[in-house]
Amino acid sequence: MSSSDSGKIGHALVEFSLYGIFPEEDISSRRVSVQDLGPALNSLAAAKAKLESDVHKINEETAPDVNQWIANAKSLEDDINRTRSWANDIVRRSQAPDVSGKTIQEAEEKVEFLRREAEYNQQVHHALNSIKHVNELLDQVEQARDERRIIDSLHLLEKSWTALDAIPVSKSCRVMKLLDLRAFELKSAVHDVFDRVWDSLIQVDTENGKVAVFQTREDEQMGLADAVVGLKAYKEVDQRMTSFWHRLDEAIVGPRTNIEAQKLPKIQIEDSNLALNGSADKTITSLFSDLDQVMTYLSERLPEELVYSLSNVMMPDLITRIIGTWLDTAVPASLKEMEEFQKVTEAVKAFCNRLQSLKFSGFQELQEWVDDAPKVWLSKCRETALDSVRTKLSQGLGQPKEVERVETQTVTRSEGKEFAANGVTSSGDDDGWGAWDDEETDTKEDTNTKPETNEDDGTDAWGWGNDDGADEQPEAPPEPQAEQPAEEDPTEAWGWGEEDATEAAPEEPPAKSPPASNTKTRELTLKETYNVSSMPDPVLALVSNVLEDAAFLVGSDGNPMAGVAGGLFSLPTLVLAMFRAVSPYYYSLSTGGNMFLYNDATYISERLSDFTKNWKTREDLTPRAIAMLRLDNDIKALQSFANRAYASEMSTQKTVLRDLLGGSQNLLQQDQLGTSDLEAQVDNAIAHVRALAATWSTILAKSAWSQAVGSLVDTIAAKMVADVMDLAGIGQDEAYNIASLIARITELDDLFLPPDAPKDAIPTTAEYAGSWLRLKYLSEVLQSNLQDVRYLWMESELSLYFTVGEVVELIGLSFVDNARTREVVREIEANPQPLGAR
C-alpha cells in the first residue's frame, strides 16, 4: 500500500476521533496492514499535539477567568464541606441526651445560616444560568444578523432584553454592563442591516422623479409586511413614513401640485415605478386623476398599518395644498362659471370616495370643503367683493363725472326764486310761473312772456321775472335770511328746506309779508348737477350683480348654491360697510376728497333707494326674492356717513380759518402785530376761502356749494364781530382799521354773484352766512357818528342784527360819555324794536 493511502487512513481516523465523521466506503472497506499503522499513529499523534496546543492556548487566554472560577469552586467546596461537618455535628448533638440550651441555640443559628447559604447558592446558580442564557441569545442574534434574518434578530433581541431584565443582579454589576453593552451594539448593528433592507424595498429617486415600492425582494429575506414588525420594534413607524412622504413629495407629488409652474409633469406607472413623464394640464380633474394613481399605487404595495401612518403625515400637507392652491382658485366669484365649479365639486367627491375605499384617512378637511361648497362659494364671493372695493379705492378717485339730481317738490313762488338763485333748474316740460303773473297787482315790468327753453338760464328758465329787486337805501344791506347750519342737516347741505328754518329769523312786520302771489304753490321737478368720482359706479354695479345672482338662486331650487341665497343678499351690506370703513383714508389723499366722499356716498344712497323701489315692482322676481332685499338700513347708514364726511370737512376748514385769524386769541389784540400783520392774516383767511370755493365749485352742486362756502364766510364774519365786541375800547384810528379789515372781508361777496352779473346785482351771501349782515352793520356803526348810529337803529335795520345791549356797548366803546351820548342811548333803550312799532 502506498504512503498516500496510509495518509488517508490516518486522516480518516483523526476525523472520526475528533468529529465523529465516518470514513467513506472506499477507505472503511480497505484492508489495513501492519505497515499502515505507523503513518496512522503518526497522524493521531500530530492531531493530539495540535489539540494540546489549542487547549494550552485557550487556557492561557482564559487563565484569569478559569483561575477565578477554580478559586470560587474551591471556596464553594470548602463551604460545602464545612456545612456538611456542621450538619453532622448537629445530628450527633441532637442524639445526645445531655445537650444544654446554649448548644441548641448555636445549632439553630447554624441551621439558619446554612439555610441562608443554601438560598444564596441557589440565587448565584440561577444568576449564572440566566447570564449564560442571555449570552447564548446574543450569540443567536449575532448569527441571525449575519444571515440577514432581521425579524429573527429582532425577536431574539427582544427575548434577550426580557431575559436581561429578569436577571436578579444589580445593573451596576460589571457582567450586567457587559451584557447590556453587547445587546445595544447588536441592536445598532441589526438596525444598520434593517436600514439597508428598507432602502432596497422603498426606493425614491428625487433627481429623476421616480418612486419604487417592493413588497419583497429576491435577495432579501425580509418583506414590507415583516418590516412593520421591525419598525414597531424600533418605534420608527411614524418617523419612517414622515421621511418617505417628504421624499415622495419632493420627487413626485410636489412637482405635480405646483400650480405656479409653467409646465406640469404627468404621473404615470412605468415598470412598477411611479414616475413623472410627459405633461399635464392645469385642470382639477387631471390633478385628481394623477393623485388617484399615486394613492392606488401606495395602497396596493404598502401594508395597511403603513398606509394609516402615512395618511397621518401626508394628508394634512397634501389636502391643505390642494385646497389652498387649486380648489380655492377654482371657486368662481359669480354664477357665470357655476357649471365648471360643479364639475370641480364632483371631481372632489369622487376623489374623497376613492381615498376612503383605499383606506386612507385624514382627508376630513377635503370632505368638509366639498360638503360646504355653497359656503365656500359664498366666502369667495364675499372675499372678491370686498377686495374689489379695496382695490378700486387704492387706485384713486379717477376721472370725475357729472351727475344730475332730480326731485319733485311743491314750492311757492318765492321758494322757486331761491332755487333758481342757487342754480337749481326745472325740468324742460315746466311752463314756468306765467299763469300766476296775471294775478299780480304791482306795476313792475310784465314778465308773462314764455321763457326761453334754455334750462341753464337762471330765473328765466323758471318763468320768474326780475320783480325781486326791491327799492332799498344804498347803504342798507339786503334782507336777512335765517342762519343755516349746513353741516348738520343733509337736506340743508343742498340748499333745500331753508323755508322751514324760520324760528331763528326775527319777526317781520306785516308790511314785510310777501305778496299773495308768492303764497301760491305748484309742484315742480327740480334738477341740479354735481360731480362724483369714479367710485360709485363700480360699487353700485357690484351690489346690483350680487343681488341679481341672489335673486336667481332664490328662484332656482335645484341649484346647489340655492341654500346660500340669504347670505348673498347680506353681502351688499358688507360691501357698503367696507366702503364706509376704507374710503375716508383714500379720499383724503385727493384734493377736495371729503366733498367727493360726501357726493359719492349721497349718490350711492340715492341710486340704491331707486334700486330698492324698482326691485319691489319687478315682475320677474319671486315674492321671496323681493322680500329678502333689505337695503334700507344701509341707505340710512350711507346718508349718515355722507353727512359726517361733509361735517368733518366743514369742521376742519372752520378750524383752519379760526387759526388763521388768531385762533383762541382776539384778532385785534394780538401782541406785537401791526395793521399790516392783521391785514395779512385776514388776506390769508380770505385766500383760503377762495381756494376752497374754487375747489368745491368743481365738486358740489350749486346749492351745496353755496351752503358750504357761506358757512366758511360766516365763520370769518362771526369771528370778526366777536373780536370787536370783546374790545375794551375803540378809538377813531382803530375803528378805521377795523372797518378796513371788514371791507377786505366783504370782498367775498363776489363769490355769491353769477359770473355775468351786472354791477348793481345783489349778492346772496347773507342767505348762507347768518353773521354777514351783522358784520356789515358793524362796519357801518364803526364809521358813523352818534346821529348816524341813531338813524341805523331807529330808521334802518340795525335792530334786526344787534340787540339793544350790543348797540349800547358799541356806543360805549366808540364814543365819549357825555350828555348827547346818554341821550342817544336812552332813546335806543326806549325803542328796543323800532321796526316793530311801525
XYZ file of C-alpha atoms in Angstrom, residues 105-721:
617
model
C -29.177 27.842 70.261
C -25.863 27.522 68.483
C -27.261 24.652 66.472
C -30.320 26.694 65.484
C -28.147 29.592 64.413
C -26.034 27.277 62.291
C -29.162 25.832 60.712
C -30.422 29.327 59.860
C -27.023 30.224 58.464
C -26.979 27.076 56.360
C -30.476 27.870 55.079
C -29.399 31.345 54.011
C -26.251 29.987 52.454
C -28.283 27.447 50.508
C -30.642 30.175 49.261
C -27.707 32.337 48.313
C -26.084 29.486 46.445
C -29.332 28.843 44.626
C -29.554 32.535 43.658
C -25.980 32.525 42.433
C -26.658 29.398 40.442
C -29.812 30.935 38.953
C -27.998 34.180 38.107
C -25.168 32.325 36.416
C -27.614 30.268 34.385
C -29.509 33.463 33.392
C -26.294 35.147 32.335
C -25.381 32.123 30.306
C -28.847 32.121 28.692
C -28.627 35.802 27.778
C -25.187 35.344 26.340
C -26.431 32.420 24.224
C -29.373 34.542 22.983
C -26.995 37.307 21.981
C -24.894 34.739 20.106
C -28.018 33.724 18.226
C -28.805 37.407 17.477
C -25.361 37.856 16.013
C -25.741 34.739 13.866
C -29.192 35.899 12.593
C -27.788 39.316 11.787
C -25.001 37.828 9.719
C -27.594 35.796 7.826
C -29.759 39.000 7.321
C -32.653 37.410 9.186
C -33.774 40.753 10.582
C -37.064 39.650 12.086
C -35.419 36.696 13.850
C -32.737 39.047 15.107
C -35.335 41.430 16.493
C -37.297 38.635 18.145
C -34.138 37.263 19.724
C -33.092 40.743 20.812
C -36.475 41.232 22.430
C -36.068 37.904 24.258
C -32.548 38.825 25.356
C -33.774 42.191 26.750
C -36.541 40.412 28.634
C -34.104 37.826 29.984
C -31.579 40.526 30.843
C -34.173 42.401 32.849
C -35.054 39.189 34.681
C -31.512 38.531 35.946
C -31.529 39.079 39.759
C -28.328 41.090 39.696
C -27.757 44.794 40.062
C -27.417 46.700 36.803
C -24.214 48.250 38.067
C -22.561 44.822 38.152
C -19.774 44.533 35.602
C -21.187 41.445 33.910
C -24.566 43.173 33.532
C -22.912 46.199 31.998
C -21.045 43.994 29.533
C -24.206 42.133 28.535
C -26.176 45.369 28.166
C -23.429 46.921 26.071
C -23.297 43.879 23.802
C -27.077 43.908 23.387
C -27.026 47.600 22.461
C -24.228 47.110 19.941
C -26.113 44.199 18.378
C -29.267 46.325 18.210
C -27.370 49.060 16.356
C -25.811 46.520 14.028
C -29.189 44.946 13.293
C -30.629 48.436 12.716
C -27.936 49.144 10.152
C -28.835 45.952 8.327
C -32.530 46.874 8.618
C -31.819 50.266 7.025
C -30.145 48.634 4.053
C -33.038 46.198 3.617
C -35.618 49.034 3.949
C -33.810 51.126 1.359
C -33.912 48.193 -1.025
C -37.698 47.864 -0.524
C -38.542 51.628 -0.640
C -36.600 53.429 -3.357
C -37.033 57.162 -4.058
C -35.089 58.923 -6.808
C -35.754 62.628 -6.315
C -33.491 63.733 -9.162
C -35.225 61.651 -11.823
C -38.672 61.776 -10.273
C -39.159 58.056 -9.632
C -40.506 56.054 -6.696
C -40.488 52.250 -6.353
C -42.126 50.235 -3.559
C -41.401 46.475 -3.419
C -43.297 44.149 -1.121
C -40.477 41.598 -1.318
C -37.057 41.260 -2.915
C -35.464 38.024 -4.092
C -32.155 38.879 -2.481
C -33.734 39.788 0.873
C -35.455 37.574 3.397
C -37.483 40.455 4.852
C -40.536 41.910 3.086
C -42.578 45.059 3.781
C -45.012 43.107 5.953
C -42.090 41.950 8.121
C -40.653 45.455 8.050
C -43.659 46.676 10.018
C -42.530 44.458 12.892
C -39.066 45.962 12.722
C -40.406 49.494 12.610
C -42.557 48.811 15.639
C -39.600 47.298 17.468
C -37.548 50.402 16.849
C -40.638 52.656 17.290
C -39.921 54.252 13.935
C -43.199 53.741 12.066
C -44.191 57.414 12.037
C -40.612 58.577 11.549
C -40.081 56.321 8.504
C -43.414 57.335 6.961
C -42.667 61.015 7.529
C -39.327 60.655 5.792
C -40.911 58.639 2.995
C -43.628 61.286 2.462
C -41.132 64.139 2.268
C -39.071 62.300 -0.336
C -42.205 61.222 -2.227
C -43.417 64.819 -2.183
C -40.094 66.110 -3.430
C -39.865 63.521 -6.207
C -43.472 63.098 -7.430
C -46.283 64.955 -5.659
C -44.646 68.360 -5.219
C -43.772 68.958 -8.905
C -47.249 67.771 -9.934
C -49.134 70.025 -7.493
C -47.053 73.154 -8.132
C -49.712 75.230 -9.860
C -47.306 78.121 -10.424
C -45.043 76.025 -12.648
C -45.197 76.864 -16.345
C -45.314 73.175 -17.261
C -46.759 70.442 -15.065
C -45.478 66.844 -15.395
C -47.833 63.893 -15.606
C -47.685 60.997 -13.143
C -47.503 57.528 -14.723
C -46.720 53.963 -13.611
C -43.774 52.518 -15.529
C -42.320 49.071 -14.752
C -43.869 49.028 -11.267
C -42.458 52.504 -10.611
C -44.186 55.832 -10.059
C -42.604 58.302 -12.442
C -43.028 61.815 -13.833
C -43.340 61.721 -17.585
C -44.892 63.937 -20.235
C -47.014 66.984 -19.414
C -50.402 67.531 -17.798
C -52.916 70.359 -17.987
C -53.883 72.516 -15.023
C -57.413 71.221 -14.602
C -58.717 69.844 -11.320
C -59.844 66.595 -12.930
C -56.359 65.966 -14.327
C -54.810 66.636 -10.915
C -57.095 64.194 -9.121
C -56.537 61.591 -11.826
C -52.793 61.686 -11.218
C -53.184 61.721 -7.440
C -55.518 58.724 -7.745
C -52.674 56.774 -9.380
C -50.339 57.697 -6.536
C -52.801 56.682 -3.831
C -53.694 53.429 -5.581
C -50.029 52.532 -6.026
C -49.263 53.152 -2.353
C -52.379 51.380 -1.095
C -51.637 48.248 -3.138
C -47.997 47.996 -2.107
C -47.824 49.259 1.463
C -49.208 47.307 4.434
C -52.349 48.755 5.955
C -50.541 49.922 9.096
C -48.049 51.880 6.994
C -50.887 53.358 4.918
C -52.545 54.585 8.106
C -49.314 56.121 9.397
C -48.557 57.670 6.004
C -52.037 59.221 5.929
C -51.396 60.991 9.215
C -48.359 62.832 7.849
C -49.293 63.110 4.179
C -52.931 64.220 4.204
C -52.632 67.417 6.290
C -49.914 68.704 3.983
C -51.403 67.493 0.706
C -55.040 68.441 1.387
C -54.099 71.917 2.578
C -52.056 72.413 -0.591
C -54.846 71.157 -2.849
C -57.446 73.394 -1.225
C -55.242 76.466 -0.937
C -53.631 76.455 -4.379
C -56.039 74.514 -6.568
C -59.582 74.445 -5.249
C -59.793 77.973 -3.849
C -58.643 79.407 -7.164
C -61.257 77.330 -8.962
C -64.134 78.812 -6.948
C -65.956 81.361 -9.154
C -66.944 84.781 -7.874
C -70.309 84.744 -9.653
C -72.856 82.370 -11.116
C -71.486 82.674 -14.645
C -68.875 79.935 -14.079
C -71.023 77.773 -11.806
C -71.240 74.871 -14.271
C -67.473 74.438 -14.259
C -67.435 74.705 -10.465
C -69.961 71.895 -10.193
C -67.604 69.695 -12.224
C -64.879 70.523 -9.721
C -67.047 69.536 -6.754
C -67.958 66.257 -8.440
C -64.270 65.513 -9.001
C -63.519 66.251 -5.339
C -66.337 63.963 -4.189
C -65.050 61.142 -6.395
C -61.520 61.600 -5.062
C -62.734 61.509 -1.440
C -64.668 58.314 -2.105
C -61.587 56.814 -3.726
C -59.417 57.696 -0.724
C -61.929 56.087 1.576
C -62.042 52.894 -0.464
C -58.230 52.753 -0.430
C -58.369 53.012 3.394
C -56.588 56.343 3.595
C -57.552 58.663 6.426
C -57.033 62.286 7.433
C -58.806 63.887 4.445
C -61.726 65.241 6.508
C -60.797 68.811 5.555
C -61.244 67.986 1.875
C -64.522 66.230 2.600
C -65.744 69.238 4.568
C -64.722 71.516 1.712
C -66.841 69.668 -0.823
C -69.725 69.264 1.639
C -69.634 73.007 2.325
C -69.132 74.002 -1.323
C -72.018 76.512 -1.199
C -70.465 78.214 1.830
C -67.066 78.122 0.142
C -68.558 79.808 -2.906
C -70.278 82.411 -0.710
C -66.988 83.109 1.076
C -65.257 83.544 -2.282
C -67.976 85.956 -3.392
C -67.578 87.895 -0.164
C -63.802 87.951 -0.397
C -63.823 89.009 -4.051
C -66.411 91.718 -3.480
C -64.622 93.264 -0.518
C -61.260 93.036 -2.237
C -62.628 94.729 -5.345
C -63.763 97.672 -3.208
C -60.333 97.960 -1.597
C -58.574 97.657 -4.934
C -60.735 100.268 -6.614
C -60.230 102.710 -3.766
C -56.471 102.193 -3.806
C -56.408 103.204 -7.488
C -57.579 106.719 -6.650
C -60.734 108.678 -7.318
C -60.329 108.560 -11.082
C -61.994 110.934 -13.527
C -64.934 112.894 -12.036
C -68.318 112.514 -13.662
C -71.191 114.966 -13.697
C -74.487 113.571 -12.464
C -77.914 115.042 -12.041
C -80.249 115.051 -9.098
C -83.956 115.223 -9.876
C -86.512 115.886 -7.176
C -90.175 116.820 -7.281
C -91.301 119.378 -4.688
C -94.300 121.561 -4.020
C -92.923 125.092 -3.710
C -94.148 128.674 -3.505
C -93.115 131.370 -5.928
C -90.614 132.890 -3.517
C -89.103 129.488 -2.835
C -88.815 128.854 -6.539
C -86.823 132.045 -6.936
C -84.475 130.888 -4.211
C -83.972 127.590 -6.040
C -83.200 129.478 -9.216
C -80.716 131.658 -7.402
C -78.980 128.525 -6.194
C -78.595 127.204 -9.707
C -81.405 124.628 -9.437
C -83.326 124.356 -12.698
C -86.738 122.987 -13.539
C -87.413 120.217 -15.981
C -87.873 121.129 -19.615
C -91.618 120.469 -19.653
C -92.477 123.057 -16.942
C -94.305 126.139 -18.124
C -92.857 128.475 -15.532
C -94.837 130.893 -13.422
C -96.541 132.768 -16.287
C -100.006 131.610 -15.258
C -99.570 133.364 -11.921
C -98.309 136.623 -13.334
C -101.824 137.605 -14.443
C -102.841 137.929 -10.801
C -100.020 140.279 -9.802
C -101.054 143.808 -8.814
C -97.688 145.544 -8.841
C -96.557 147.926 -11.572
C -93.318 146.163 -12.424
C -92.356 145.224 -15.910
C -94.512 142.418 -17.301
C -92.659 139.126 -17.449
C -95.517 136.916 -18.610
C -93.948 136.090 -21.913
C -92.968 132.482 -22.450
C -89.382 131.875 -21.250
C -86.594 130.536 -23.371
C -86.124 126.765 -23.297
C -82.532 127.014 -22.143
C -82.574 125.242 -18.776
C -79.362 126.855 -17.597
C -80.751 130.386 -17.769
C -81.312 131.015 -14.058
C -84.698 132.520 -13.215
C -85.808 132.801 -16.836
C -85.891 129.057 -17.114
C -88.492 129.107 -14.360
C -90.556 131.898 -15.880
C -89.673 134.188 -12.971
C -89.171 137.868 -13.597
C -86.924 140.494 -12.178
C -89.506 141.745 -9.711
C -87.371 140.797 -6.716
C -85.245 143.960 -6.868
C -86.981 145.983 -4.147
C -86.062 149.629 -3.627
C -83.632 149.945 -0.743
C -81.302 152.575 0.570
C -77.899 152.238 -0.988
C -76.118 151.760 2.338
C -78.555 149.228 3.726
C -77.678 145.544 3.379
C -80.077 143.017 1.828
C -82.878 141.445 3.775
C -81.608 138.865 6.249
C -82.121 135.150 5.916
C -82.288 132.531 8.601
C -78.906 131.082 9.526
C -78.450 127.605 8.099
C -76.341 125.015 9.913
C -75.359 123.396 6.637
C -73.017 120.836 8.077
C -75.643 119.318 10.368
C -78.537 118.587 8.031
C -78.095 116.824 4.689
C -81.160 118.493 3.183
C -79.814 121.893 4.149
C -76.473 120.956 2.626
C -78.234 121.035 -0.732
C -79.838 124.401 -0.014
C -83.333 122.929 0.214
C -85.722 123.221 3.068
C -84.468 126.664 4.003
C -88.022 127.887 4.329
C -88.507 125.529 7.293
C -85.841 127.122 9.493
C -87.798 130.265 10.277
C -87.610 130.130 14.062
C -84.221 131.824 14.104
C -85.273 134.766 11.962
C -86.567 137.945 13.599
C -90.248 138.667 13.308
C -91.200 140.593 10.206
C -93.793 143.307 10.334
C -96.995 142.750 8.369
C -95.869 145.201 5.732
C -92.916 142.939 5.015
C -95.013 139.868 4.285
C -94.692 138.522 0.736
C -97.323 139.260 -1.881
C -100.286 136.955 -2.178
C -98.916 135.533 -5.396
C -95.883 134.202 -3.530
C -98.023 132.086 -1.224
C -99.412 130.053 -4.066
C -97.736 126.717 -4.675
C -97.199 124.341 -7.503
C -95.428 121.024 -7.993
C -92.110 121.277 -9.791
C -89.448 118.829 -10.809
C -86.150 120.323 -9.638
C -82.811 119.466 -11.164
C -79.238 120.253 -10.259
C -75.915 118.786 -11.232
C -72.864 117.855 -9.217
C -69.747 115.754 -9.683
C -68.895 112.329 -8.328
C -65.690 110.328 -8.565
C -65.259 107.058 -10.417
C -66.018 105.036 -7.281
C -69.849 104.968 -7.071
C -70.442 103.210 -10.397
C -68.271 100.128 -9.587
C -69.802 99.867 -6.117
C -73.336 100.124 -7.477
C -72.572 97.626 -10.251
C -71.122 95.210 -7.705
C -74.161 95.486 -5.443
C -76.502 95.072 -8.404
C -74.703 91.982 -9.720
C -74.653 90.350 -6.294
C -78.366 90.942 -5.778
C -79.205 89.667 -9.253
C -77.287 86.453 -8.512
C -79.078 86.142 -5.187
C -82.473 86.600 -6.836
C -81.592 83.960 -9.425
C -80.683 81.468 -6.694
C -83.924 82.120 -4.836
C -85.829 81.154 -7.963
C -83.652 78.083 -8.674
C -84.398 75.439 -6.071
C -82.405 72.803 -7.960
C -79.229 74.874 -7.935
C -76.714 73.515 -5.388
C -75.930 77.080 -4.312
C -79.543 77.986 -3.573
C -79.002 77.422 0.143
C -76.705 80.449 0.436
C -79.017 82.902 -1.311
C -79.726 84.551 2.036
C -76.016 85.078 2.645
C -75.692 86.578 -0.815
C -78.466 89.056 -0.013
C -76.475 90.220 3.018
C -73.280 90.736 1.018
C -74.179 94.292 -0.163
C -74.254 95.326 3.497
C -70.648 94.157 3.883
C -69.626 95.858 0.627
C -71.098 99.168 1.730
C -69.605 98.760 5.201
C -66.192 98.195 3.611
C -66.671 101.314 1.506
C -67.539 103.368 4.581
C -64.621 101.935 6.576
C -61.842 102.313 3.999
C -62.895 105.244 1.831
C -62.056 108.121 4.252
C -58.356 107.315 4.054
C -58.166 107.055 0.268
C -60.411 110.056 -0.355
C -58.293 112.185 1.982
C -55.339 111.690 -0.382
C -57.045 113.781 -3.081
C -57.856 117.475 -3.152
C -61.437 118.021 -2.092
C -61.633 114.373 -1.126
C -64.126 114.766 1.707
C -66.543 116.640 -0.536
C -66.179 113.960 -3.188
C -66.865 111.416 -0.445
C -69.963 113.372 0.548
C -71.186 113.437 -3.038
C -70.308 109.796 -3.706
C -71.973 108.474 -0.558
C -75.055 110.571 -1.229
C -75.159 109.465 -4.852
C -74.821 105.791 -3.888
C -77.593 106.100 -1.305
C -79.899 107.758 -3.841
C -79.224 105.167 -6.509
C -79.744 102.359 -4.003
C -83.001 103.939 -2.928
C -84.138 103.998 -6.563
C -82.897 100.434 -6.979
C -84.943 99.328 -3.962
C -88.084 100.965 -5.314
C -87.646 99.340 -8.719
C -86.852 95.989 -7.115
C -90.185 95.905 -5.337
C -92.064 96.500 -8.591
C -90.249 93.933 -10.730
C -92.429 91.150 -12.077
C -89.578 88.779 -12.963
C -88.708 88.202 -9.296
C -90.318 85.793 -6.886
C -92.076 87.228 -3.814
C -89.399 85.675 -1.612
C -86.621 87.400 -3.568
C -88.430 90.731 -3.296
C -88.876 90.310 0.459
C -85.224 89.330 1.062
C -83.852 92.673 -0.154
C -83.014 94.793 2.875
C -81.058 97.897 1.968
C -82.975 100.482 3.987
C -80.541 100.485 6.902
C -77.585 100.608 4.536
C -79.098 103.586 2.727
C -79.579 105.387 6.044
C -76.038 104.500 7.083
C -74.689 105.919 3.810
C -76.659 109.117 4.240
C -75.369 109.488 7.778
C -71.862 108.694 6.547
C -72.139 111.365 3.852
C -73.267 113.903 6.439
C -70.333 113.036 8.680
C -67.895 113.443 5.800
C -69.379 116.844 4.999
C -69.443 117.889 8.667
C -65.859 116.701 9.175
C -64.616 118.739 6.222
C -66.518 121.827 7.326
C -65.298 121.498 10.903
C -61.708 121.128 9.737
C -61.857 124.127 7.430
C -63.556 126.287 10.044
C -60.812 125.400 12.490
C -58.219 126.382 9.881
C -59.942 129.728 9.336
C -60.119 130.461 13.063
C -56.430 129.595 13.405
C -55.600 131.964 10.524
C -57.497 134.694 12.374
C -55.660 134.305 15.654
C -57.187 131.138 16.972
C -58.428 131.482 20.536
C -56.883 134.964 20.771
C -58.619 138.147 19.827
C -57.579 139.013 16.273
C -57.413 142.708 17.154
C -55.464 142.283 20.410
C -52.512 140.149 19.368
C -49.237 141.311 20.859
C -46.662 143.000 18.630
C -48.812 142.797 15.497
C -49.332 145.910 13.426
C -52.020 146.802 10.978
C -50.164 145.187 8.084
C -49.867 141.944 10.034
C -53.590 141.914 10.734
C -54.325 142.602 7.085
C -52.048 139.704 6.118
C -53.933 137.373 8.457
C -57.282 138.466 7.052
C -55.974 138.128 3.497
C -54.763 134.585 4.250
C -58.181 133.604 5.560
C -59.879 135.157 2.534
C -57.473 133.409 0.164
C -58.183 130.103 1.895
C -61.909 130.570 1.444
C -61.473 131.452 -2.217
C -59.235 128.431 -2.798
C -61.787 126.137 -1.197
C -64.593 127.788 -3.140
C -62.716 127.194 -6.399
C -62.019 123.545 -5.493
C -65.538 122.803 -4.336
C -67.105 124.518 -7.333
C -65.981 121.566 -9.493
C -67.376 119.050 -6.997
C -70.508 120.238 -5.219
C -73.863 121.183 -6.573
C -74.562 124.887 -6.643
C -76.839 124.757 -3.619
C -74.402 122.654 -1.557
C -71.517 124.844 -2.674
C -73.371 127.964 -1.569
C -74.142 126.467 1.812
C -70.555 125.235 2.339
C -68.805 128.432 1.241
C -71.410 130.518 3.049
C -70.661 128.623 6.246
C -66.949 129.414 5.860
C -67.711 133.093 5.205
C -69.987 133.106 8.232
C -67.122 131.718 10.346
C -64.916 134.668 9.380
C -67.721 137.178 9.939
C -68.678 135.731 13.324
C -65.028 135.698 14.446
C -64.549 139.325 13.460
C -67.778 140.505 15.139
